[in-house]
PDB file of C-alpha atoms in Angstrom:
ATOM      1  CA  UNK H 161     199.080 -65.210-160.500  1.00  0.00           C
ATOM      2  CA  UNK H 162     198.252 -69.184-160.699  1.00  0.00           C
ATOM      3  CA  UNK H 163     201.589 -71.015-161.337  1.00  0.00           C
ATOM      4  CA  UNK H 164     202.038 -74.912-161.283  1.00  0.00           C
ATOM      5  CA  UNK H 165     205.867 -76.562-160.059  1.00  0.00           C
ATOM      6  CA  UNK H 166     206.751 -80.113-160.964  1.00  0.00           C
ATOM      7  CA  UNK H 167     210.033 -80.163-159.297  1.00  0.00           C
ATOM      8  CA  UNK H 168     211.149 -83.337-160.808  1.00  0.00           C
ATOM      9  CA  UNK H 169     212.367 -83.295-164.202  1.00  0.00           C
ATOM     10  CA  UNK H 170     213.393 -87.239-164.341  1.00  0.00           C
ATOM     11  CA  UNK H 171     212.330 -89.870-163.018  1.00  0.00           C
ATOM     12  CA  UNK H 172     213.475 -92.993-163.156  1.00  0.00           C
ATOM     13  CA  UNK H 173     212.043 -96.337-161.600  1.00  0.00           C
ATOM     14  CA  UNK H 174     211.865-100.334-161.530  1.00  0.00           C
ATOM     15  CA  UNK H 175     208.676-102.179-163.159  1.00  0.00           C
ATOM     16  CA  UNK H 176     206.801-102.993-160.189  1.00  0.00           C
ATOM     17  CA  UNK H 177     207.724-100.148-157.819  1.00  0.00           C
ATOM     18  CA  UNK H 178     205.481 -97.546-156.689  1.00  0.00           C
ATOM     19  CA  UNK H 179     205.269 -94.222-158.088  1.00  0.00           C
ATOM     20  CA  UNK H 180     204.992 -90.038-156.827  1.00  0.00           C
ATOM     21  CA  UNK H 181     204.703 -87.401-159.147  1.00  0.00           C
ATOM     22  CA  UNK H 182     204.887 -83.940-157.654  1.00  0.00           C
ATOM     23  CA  UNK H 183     202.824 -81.163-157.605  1.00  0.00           C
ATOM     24  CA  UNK H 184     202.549 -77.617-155.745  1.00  0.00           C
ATOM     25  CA  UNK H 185     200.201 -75.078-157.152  1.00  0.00           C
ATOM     26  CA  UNK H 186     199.907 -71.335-156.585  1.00  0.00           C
ATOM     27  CA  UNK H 187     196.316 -69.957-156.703  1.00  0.00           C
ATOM     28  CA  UNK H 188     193.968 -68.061-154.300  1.00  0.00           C
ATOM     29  CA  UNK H 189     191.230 -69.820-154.225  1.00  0.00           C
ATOM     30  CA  UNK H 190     189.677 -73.269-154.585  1.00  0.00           C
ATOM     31  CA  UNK H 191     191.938 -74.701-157.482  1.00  0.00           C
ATOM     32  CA  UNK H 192     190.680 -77.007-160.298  1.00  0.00           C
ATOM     33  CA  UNK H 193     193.395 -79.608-160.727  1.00  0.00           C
ATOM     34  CA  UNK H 194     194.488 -81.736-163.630  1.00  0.00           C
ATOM     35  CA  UNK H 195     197.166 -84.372-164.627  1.00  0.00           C
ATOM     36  CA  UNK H 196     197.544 -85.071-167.769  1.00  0.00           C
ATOM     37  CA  UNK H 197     200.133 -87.969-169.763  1.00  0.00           C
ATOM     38  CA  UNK H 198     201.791 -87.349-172.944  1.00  0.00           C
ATOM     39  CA  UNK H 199     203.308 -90.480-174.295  1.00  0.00           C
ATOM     40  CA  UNK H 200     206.275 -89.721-176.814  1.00  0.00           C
ATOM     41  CA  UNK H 201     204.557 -88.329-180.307  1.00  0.00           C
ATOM     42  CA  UNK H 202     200.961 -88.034-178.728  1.00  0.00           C
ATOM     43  CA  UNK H 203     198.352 -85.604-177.465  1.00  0.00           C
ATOM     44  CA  UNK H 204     197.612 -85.189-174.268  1.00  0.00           C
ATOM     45  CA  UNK H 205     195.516 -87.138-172.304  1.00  0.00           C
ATOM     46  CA  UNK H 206     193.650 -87.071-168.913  1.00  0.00           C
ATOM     47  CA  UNK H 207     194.639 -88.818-166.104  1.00  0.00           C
ATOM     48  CA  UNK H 208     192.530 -87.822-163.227  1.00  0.00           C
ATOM     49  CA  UNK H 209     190.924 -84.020-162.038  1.00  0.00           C
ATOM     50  CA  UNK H 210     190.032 -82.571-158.974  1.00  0.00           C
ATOM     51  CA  UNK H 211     187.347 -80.367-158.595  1.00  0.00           C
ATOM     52  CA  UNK H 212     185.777 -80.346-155.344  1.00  0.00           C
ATOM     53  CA  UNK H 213     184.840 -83.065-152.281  1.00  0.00           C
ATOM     54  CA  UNK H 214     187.165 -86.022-151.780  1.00  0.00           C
ATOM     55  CA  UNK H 215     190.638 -84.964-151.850  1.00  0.00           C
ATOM     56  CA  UNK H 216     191.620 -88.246-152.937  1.00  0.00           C
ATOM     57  CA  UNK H 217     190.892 -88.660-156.921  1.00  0.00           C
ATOM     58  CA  UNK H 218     190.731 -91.971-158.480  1.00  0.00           C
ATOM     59  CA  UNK H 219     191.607 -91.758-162.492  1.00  0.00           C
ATOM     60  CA  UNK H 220     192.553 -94.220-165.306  1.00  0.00           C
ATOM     61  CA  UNK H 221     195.340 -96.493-165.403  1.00  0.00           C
ATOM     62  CA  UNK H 222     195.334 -97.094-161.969  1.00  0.00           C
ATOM     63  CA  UNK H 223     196.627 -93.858-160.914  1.00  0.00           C
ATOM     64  CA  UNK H 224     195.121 -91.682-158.216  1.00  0.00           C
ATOM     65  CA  UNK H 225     195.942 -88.401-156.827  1.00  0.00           C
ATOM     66  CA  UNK H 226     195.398 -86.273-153.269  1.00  0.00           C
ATOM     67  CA  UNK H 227     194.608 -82.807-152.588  1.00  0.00           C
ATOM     68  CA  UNK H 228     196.305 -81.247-150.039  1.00  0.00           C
ATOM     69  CA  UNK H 229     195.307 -77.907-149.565  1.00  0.00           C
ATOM     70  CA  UNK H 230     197.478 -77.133-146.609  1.00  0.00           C
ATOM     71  CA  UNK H 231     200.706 -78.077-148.559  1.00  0.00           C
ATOM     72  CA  UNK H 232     199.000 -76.483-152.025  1.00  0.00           C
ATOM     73  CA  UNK H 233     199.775 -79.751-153.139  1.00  0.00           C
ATOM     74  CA  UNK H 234     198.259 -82.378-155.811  1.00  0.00           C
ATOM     75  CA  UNK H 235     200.820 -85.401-155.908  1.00  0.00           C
ATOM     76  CA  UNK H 236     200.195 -88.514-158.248  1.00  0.00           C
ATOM     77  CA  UNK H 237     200.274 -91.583-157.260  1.00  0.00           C
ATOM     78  CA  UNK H 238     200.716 -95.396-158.517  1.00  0.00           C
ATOM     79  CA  UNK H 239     200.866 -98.088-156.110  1.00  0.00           C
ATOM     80  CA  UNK H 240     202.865-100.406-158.935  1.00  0.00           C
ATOM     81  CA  UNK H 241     204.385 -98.922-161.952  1.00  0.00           C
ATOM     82  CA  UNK H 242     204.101-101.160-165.535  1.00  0.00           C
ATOM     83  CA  UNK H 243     206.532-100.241-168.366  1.00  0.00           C
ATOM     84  CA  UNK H 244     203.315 -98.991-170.597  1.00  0.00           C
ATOM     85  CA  UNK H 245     203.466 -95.471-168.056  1.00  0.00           C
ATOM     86  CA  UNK H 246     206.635 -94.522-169.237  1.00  0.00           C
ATOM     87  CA  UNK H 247     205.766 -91.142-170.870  1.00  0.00           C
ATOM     88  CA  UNK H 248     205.354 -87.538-169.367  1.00  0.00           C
ATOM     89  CA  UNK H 249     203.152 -86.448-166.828  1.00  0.00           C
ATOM     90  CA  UNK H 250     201.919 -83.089-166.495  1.00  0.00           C
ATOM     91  CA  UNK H 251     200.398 -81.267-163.891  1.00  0.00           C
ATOM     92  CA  UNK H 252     197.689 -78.075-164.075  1.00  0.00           C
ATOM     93  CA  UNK H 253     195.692 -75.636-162.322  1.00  0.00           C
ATOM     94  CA  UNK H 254     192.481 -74.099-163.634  1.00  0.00           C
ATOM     95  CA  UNK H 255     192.481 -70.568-163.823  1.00  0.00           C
ATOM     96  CA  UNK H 256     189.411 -69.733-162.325  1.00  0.00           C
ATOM     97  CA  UNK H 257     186.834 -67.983-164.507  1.00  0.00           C
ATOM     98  CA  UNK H 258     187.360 -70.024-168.051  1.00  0.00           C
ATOM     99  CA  UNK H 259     188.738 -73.126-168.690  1.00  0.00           C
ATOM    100  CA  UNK H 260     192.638 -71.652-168.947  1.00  0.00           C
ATOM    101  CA  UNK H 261     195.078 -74.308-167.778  1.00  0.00           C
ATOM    102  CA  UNK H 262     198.336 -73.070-166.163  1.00  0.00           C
ATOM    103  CA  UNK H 263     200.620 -76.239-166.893  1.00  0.00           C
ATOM    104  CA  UNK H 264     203.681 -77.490-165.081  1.00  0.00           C
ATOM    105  CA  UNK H 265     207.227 -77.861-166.615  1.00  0.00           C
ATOM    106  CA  UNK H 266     206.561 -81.745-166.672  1.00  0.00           C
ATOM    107  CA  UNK H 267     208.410 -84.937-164.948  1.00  0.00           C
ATOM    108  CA  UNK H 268     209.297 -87.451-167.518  1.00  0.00           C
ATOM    109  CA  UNK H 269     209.252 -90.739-166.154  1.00  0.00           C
ATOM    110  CA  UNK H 270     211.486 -93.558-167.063  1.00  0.00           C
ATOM    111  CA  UNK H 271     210.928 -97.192-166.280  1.00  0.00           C
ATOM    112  CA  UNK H 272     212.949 -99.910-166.622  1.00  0.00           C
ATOM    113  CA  UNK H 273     212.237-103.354-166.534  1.00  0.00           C
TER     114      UNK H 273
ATOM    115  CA  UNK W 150     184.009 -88.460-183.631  1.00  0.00           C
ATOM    116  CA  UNK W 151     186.570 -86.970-184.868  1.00  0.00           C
ATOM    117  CA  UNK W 152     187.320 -84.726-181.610  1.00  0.00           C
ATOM    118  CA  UNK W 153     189.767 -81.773-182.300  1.00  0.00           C
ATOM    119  CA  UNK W 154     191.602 -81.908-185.338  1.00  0.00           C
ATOM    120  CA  UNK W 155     194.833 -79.986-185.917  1.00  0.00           C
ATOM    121  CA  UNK W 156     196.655 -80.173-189.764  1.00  0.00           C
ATOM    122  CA  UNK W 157     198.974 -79.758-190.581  1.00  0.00           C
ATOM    123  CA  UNK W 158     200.977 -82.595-188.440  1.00  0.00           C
ATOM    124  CA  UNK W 159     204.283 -81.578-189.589  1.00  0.00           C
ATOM    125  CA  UNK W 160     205.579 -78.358-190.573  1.00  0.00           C
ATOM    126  CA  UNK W 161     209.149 -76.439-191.900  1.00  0.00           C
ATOM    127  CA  UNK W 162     209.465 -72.739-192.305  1.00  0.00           C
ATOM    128  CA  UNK W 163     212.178 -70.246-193.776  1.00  0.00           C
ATOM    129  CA  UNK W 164     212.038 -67.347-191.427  1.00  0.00           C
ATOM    130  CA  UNK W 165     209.722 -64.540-192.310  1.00  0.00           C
ATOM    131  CA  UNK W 166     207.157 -66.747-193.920  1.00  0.00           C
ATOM    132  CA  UNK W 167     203.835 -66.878-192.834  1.00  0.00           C
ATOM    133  CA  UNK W 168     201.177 -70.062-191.773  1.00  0.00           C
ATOM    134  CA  UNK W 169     198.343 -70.859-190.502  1.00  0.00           C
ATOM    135  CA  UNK W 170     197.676 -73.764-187.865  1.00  0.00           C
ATOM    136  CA  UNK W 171     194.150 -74.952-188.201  1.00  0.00           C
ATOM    137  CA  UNK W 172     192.059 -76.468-185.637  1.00  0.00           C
ATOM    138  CA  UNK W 173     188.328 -78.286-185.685  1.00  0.00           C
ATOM    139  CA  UNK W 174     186.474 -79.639-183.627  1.00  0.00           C
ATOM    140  CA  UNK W 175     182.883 -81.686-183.471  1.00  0.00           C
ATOM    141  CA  UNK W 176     182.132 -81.520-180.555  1.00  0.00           C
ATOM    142  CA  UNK W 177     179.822 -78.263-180.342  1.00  0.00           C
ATOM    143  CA  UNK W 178     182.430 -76.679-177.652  1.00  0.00           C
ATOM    144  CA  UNK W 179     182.632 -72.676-176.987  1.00  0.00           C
ATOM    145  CA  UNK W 180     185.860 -73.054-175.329  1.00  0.00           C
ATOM    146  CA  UNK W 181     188.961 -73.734-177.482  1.00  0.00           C
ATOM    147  CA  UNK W 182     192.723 -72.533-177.192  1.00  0.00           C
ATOM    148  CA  UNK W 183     196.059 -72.627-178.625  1.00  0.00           C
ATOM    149  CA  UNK W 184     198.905 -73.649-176.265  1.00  0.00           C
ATOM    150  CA  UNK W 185     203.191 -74.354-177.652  1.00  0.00           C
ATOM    151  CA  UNK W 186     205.124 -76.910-176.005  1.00  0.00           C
ATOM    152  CA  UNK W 187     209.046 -76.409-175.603  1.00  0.00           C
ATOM    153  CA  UNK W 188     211.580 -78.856-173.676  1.00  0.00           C
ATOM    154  CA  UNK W 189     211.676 -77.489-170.017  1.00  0.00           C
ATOM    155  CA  UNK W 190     208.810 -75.416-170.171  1.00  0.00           C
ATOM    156  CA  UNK W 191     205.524 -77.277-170.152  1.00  0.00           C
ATOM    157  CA  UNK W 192     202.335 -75.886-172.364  1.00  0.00           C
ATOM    158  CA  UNK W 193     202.060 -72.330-172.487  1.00  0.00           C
ATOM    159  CA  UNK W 194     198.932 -70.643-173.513  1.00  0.00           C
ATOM    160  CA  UNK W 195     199.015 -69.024-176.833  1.00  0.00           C
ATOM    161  CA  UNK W 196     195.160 -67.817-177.298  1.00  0.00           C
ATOM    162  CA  UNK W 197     192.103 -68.735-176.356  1.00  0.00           C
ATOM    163  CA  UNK W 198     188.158 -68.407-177.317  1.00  0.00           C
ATOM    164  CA  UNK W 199     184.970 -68.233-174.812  1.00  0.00           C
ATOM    165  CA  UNK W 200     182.882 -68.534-178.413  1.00  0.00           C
ATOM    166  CA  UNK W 201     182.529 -67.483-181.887  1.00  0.00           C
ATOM    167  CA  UNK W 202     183.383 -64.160-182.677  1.00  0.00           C
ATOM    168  CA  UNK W 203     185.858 -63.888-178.855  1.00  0.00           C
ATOM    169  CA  UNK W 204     189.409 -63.956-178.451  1.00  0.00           C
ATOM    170  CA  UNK W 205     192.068 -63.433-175.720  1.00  0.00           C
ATOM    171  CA  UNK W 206     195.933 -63.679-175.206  1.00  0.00           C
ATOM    172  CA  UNK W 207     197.260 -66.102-173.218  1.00  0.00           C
ATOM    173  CA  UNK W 208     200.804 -66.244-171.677  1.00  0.00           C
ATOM    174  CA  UNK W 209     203.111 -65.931-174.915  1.00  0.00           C
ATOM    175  CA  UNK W 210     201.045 -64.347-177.636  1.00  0.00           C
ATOM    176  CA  UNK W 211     203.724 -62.349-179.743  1.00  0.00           C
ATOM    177  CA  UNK W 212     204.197 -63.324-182.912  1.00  0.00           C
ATOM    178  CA  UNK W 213     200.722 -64.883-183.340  1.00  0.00           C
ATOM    179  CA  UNK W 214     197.248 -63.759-184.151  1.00  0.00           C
ATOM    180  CA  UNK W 215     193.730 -65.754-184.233  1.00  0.00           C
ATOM    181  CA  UNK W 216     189.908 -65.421-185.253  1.00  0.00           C
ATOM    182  CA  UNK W 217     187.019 -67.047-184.096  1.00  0.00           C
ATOM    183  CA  UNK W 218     184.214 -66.436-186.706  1.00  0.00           C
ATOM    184  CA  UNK W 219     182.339 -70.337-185.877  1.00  0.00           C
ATOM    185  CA  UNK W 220     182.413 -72.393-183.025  1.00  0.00           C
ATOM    186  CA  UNK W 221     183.811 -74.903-184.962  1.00  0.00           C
ATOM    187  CA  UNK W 222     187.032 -73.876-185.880  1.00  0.00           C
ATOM    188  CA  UNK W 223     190.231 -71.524-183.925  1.00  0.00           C
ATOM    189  CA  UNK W 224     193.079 -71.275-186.683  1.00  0.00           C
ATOM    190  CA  UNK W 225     196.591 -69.733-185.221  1.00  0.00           C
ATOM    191  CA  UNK W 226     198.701 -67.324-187.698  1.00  0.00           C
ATOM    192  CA  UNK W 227     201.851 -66.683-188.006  1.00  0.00           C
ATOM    193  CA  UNK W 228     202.136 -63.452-189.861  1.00  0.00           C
ATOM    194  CA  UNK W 229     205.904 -63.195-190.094  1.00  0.00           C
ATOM    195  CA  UNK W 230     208.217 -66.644-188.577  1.00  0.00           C
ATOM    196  CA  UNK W 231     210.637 -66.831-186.560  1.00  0.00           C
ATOM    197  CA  UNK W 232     213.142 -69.675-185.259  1.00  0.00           C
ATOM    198  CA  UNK W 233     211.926 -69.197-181.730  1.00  0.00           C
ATOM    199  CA  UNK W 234     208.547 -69.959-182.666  1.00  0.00           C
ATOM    200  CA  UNK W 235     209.925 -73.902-183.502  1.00  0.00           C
ATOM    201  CA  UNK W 236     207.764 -75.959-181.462  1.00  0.00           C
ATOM    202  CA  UNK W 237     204.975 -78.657-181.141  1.00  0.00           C
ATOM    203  CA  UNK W 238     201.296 -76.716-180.780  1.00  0.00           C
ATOM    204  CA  UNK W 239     198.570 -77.729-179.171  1.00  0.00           C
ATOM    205  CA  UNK W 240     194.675 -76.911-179.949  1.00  0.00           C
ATOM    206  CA  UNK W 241     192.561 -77.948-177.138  1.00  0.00           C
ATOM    207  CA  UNK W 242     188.921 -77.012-176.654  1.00  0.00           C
ATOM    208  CA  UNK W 243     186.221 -78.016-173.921  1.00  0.00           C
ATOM    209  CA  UNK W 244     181.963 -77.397-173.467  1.00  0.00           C
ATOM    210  CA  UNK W 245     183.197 -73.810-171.339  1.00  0.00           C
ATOM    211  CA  UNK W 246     180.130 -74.488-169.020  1.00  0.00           C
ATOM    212  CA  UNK W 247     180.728 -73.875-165.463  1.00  0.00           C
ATOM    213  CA  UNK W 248     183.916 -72.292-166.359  1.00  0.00           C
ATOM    214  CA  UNK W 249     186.857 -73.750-164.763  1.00  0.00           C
ATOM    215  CA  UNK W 250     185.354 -76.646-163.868  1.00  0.00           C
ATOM    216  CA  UNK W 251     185.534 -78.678-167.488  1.00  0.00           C
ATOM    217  CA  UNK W 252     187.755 -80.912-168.917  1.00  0.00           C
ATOM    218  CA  UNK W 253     190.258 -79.774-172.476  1.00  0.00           C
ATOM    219  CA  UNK W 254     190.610 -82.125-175.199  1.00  0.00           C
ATOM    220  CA  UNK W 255     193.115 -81.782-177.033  1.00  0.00           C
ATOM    221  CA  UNK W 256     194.478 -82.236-180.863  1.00  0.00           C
ATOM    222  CA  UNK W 257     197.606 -84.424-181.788  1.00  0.00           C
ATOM    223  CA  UNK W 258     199.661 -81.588-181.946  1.00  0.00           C
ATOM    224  CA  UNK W 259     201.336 -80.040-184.871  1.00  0.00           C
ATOM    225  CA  UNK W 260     205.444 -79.412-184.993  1.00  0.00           C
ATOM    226  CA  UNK W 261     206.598 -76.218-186.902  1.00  0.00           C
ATOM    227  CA  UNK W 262     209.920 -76.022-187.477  1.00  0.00           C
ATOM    228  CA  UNK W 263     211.655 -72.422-188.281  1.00  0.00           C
ATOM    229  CA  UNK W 264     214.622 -72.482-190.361  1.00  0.00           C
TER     230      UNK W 264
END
């Protein structure tokens, strides 16, 4: 069965540092990937997917992603964190033949000035 | 554009009463689903739809039932509620072409509370 692990629950970083969200997915074949942000109150909204070709995923907000198959990994990433990205960050597999979404547990993240 | 609507926003229960969730959407999708979120556990998928008139259960479907009978719309029931089923819900839908492979939008989110 697909599963999705976030391993970090908390994160907590400076304004200005970089950022790595992780990701490990269980699925036997060629995985659809997704991370979606949640700010507090809010829907959820995309961040960036991965389908197929370049493992390395550009999405909004500056925030990019790579897919490494050989780890079953799909790790965000942000170069230089603002205080506007504090929210939660969600990670999720596609489960194949419909457009199911197994979701991670979530990382909330935490900035501080 | 009003995307995928979910009323009500806000929600409180006595246990053993019974709701419905409704959700809308404009967007001319076949694909739309119910997931719950709960602290520590992520979004877990309630139901789902392929299109009108075609339901599934997801991971956690006790306790709830749905119908499909237009594309439009995928209201979630609660025939009979319970405190464990306190929690913010989700609708999300997407086009359902080249399944897998497409993109969920998803409502606001509406938070039942089970007293």
């Amino acid at each position: 069965a697909q599963s999705v692990t976030q391993p970090d629950i908390h994160i907590t970083v400076s304004e200005g540092a970089s950022l790595e969200l992780r990701c490990n997915y269980s699925y036997g074949a060629t995985p659809y990937l997704f991370w979606y942000v949640q700010s507090p109150g809010q829907g959820l909204q995309l961040l960036l997917k991965y389908f197929s070709g370049d493992t390395l995923v550009q999405g909004i907000k500056g925030f990019e992603a790579e897919f490494k198959r050989s780890q079953s990994s799909f790790n965000l990433r942000k170069p230089s964190v603002h205080w506007s990205d504090a929210a939660e960050y969600f990670c999720a597999v596609g489960a194949g033949d419909t457009d199911k979404l197994i979701f991670g547990t979530g990382t909330r993240l935490q900035v501080f000035p | 554009n009003a995307g995928v609507t979910q009323t009500p926003k806000f929600q409180v229960l006595k246990t053993g009463q019974s709701m419905t969730l409704q959700c809308a959407q404009d967007m001319n999708h076949e694909y739309m689903s119910w997931y719950r979120q709960d602290p520590g556990m992520g979004l877990r998928l309630i139901h789902y739809s392929v299109g009108a008139g075609i339901t599934d259960q997801g991971e956690v479907p006790n306790g709830y039932n749905v119908s499909r009978s237009t594309t439009e719309d995928f209201p979630l029931r609660l025939l009979s509620a319970a405190p464990s089923q306190t929690s913010v819900y989700f609708c999300a839908s997407s086009s359902g072409t080249s399944s897998g492979a497409n993109v969920l939008t998803f409502g606001a989110g509406s938070r039942l509370t089970v007293l």
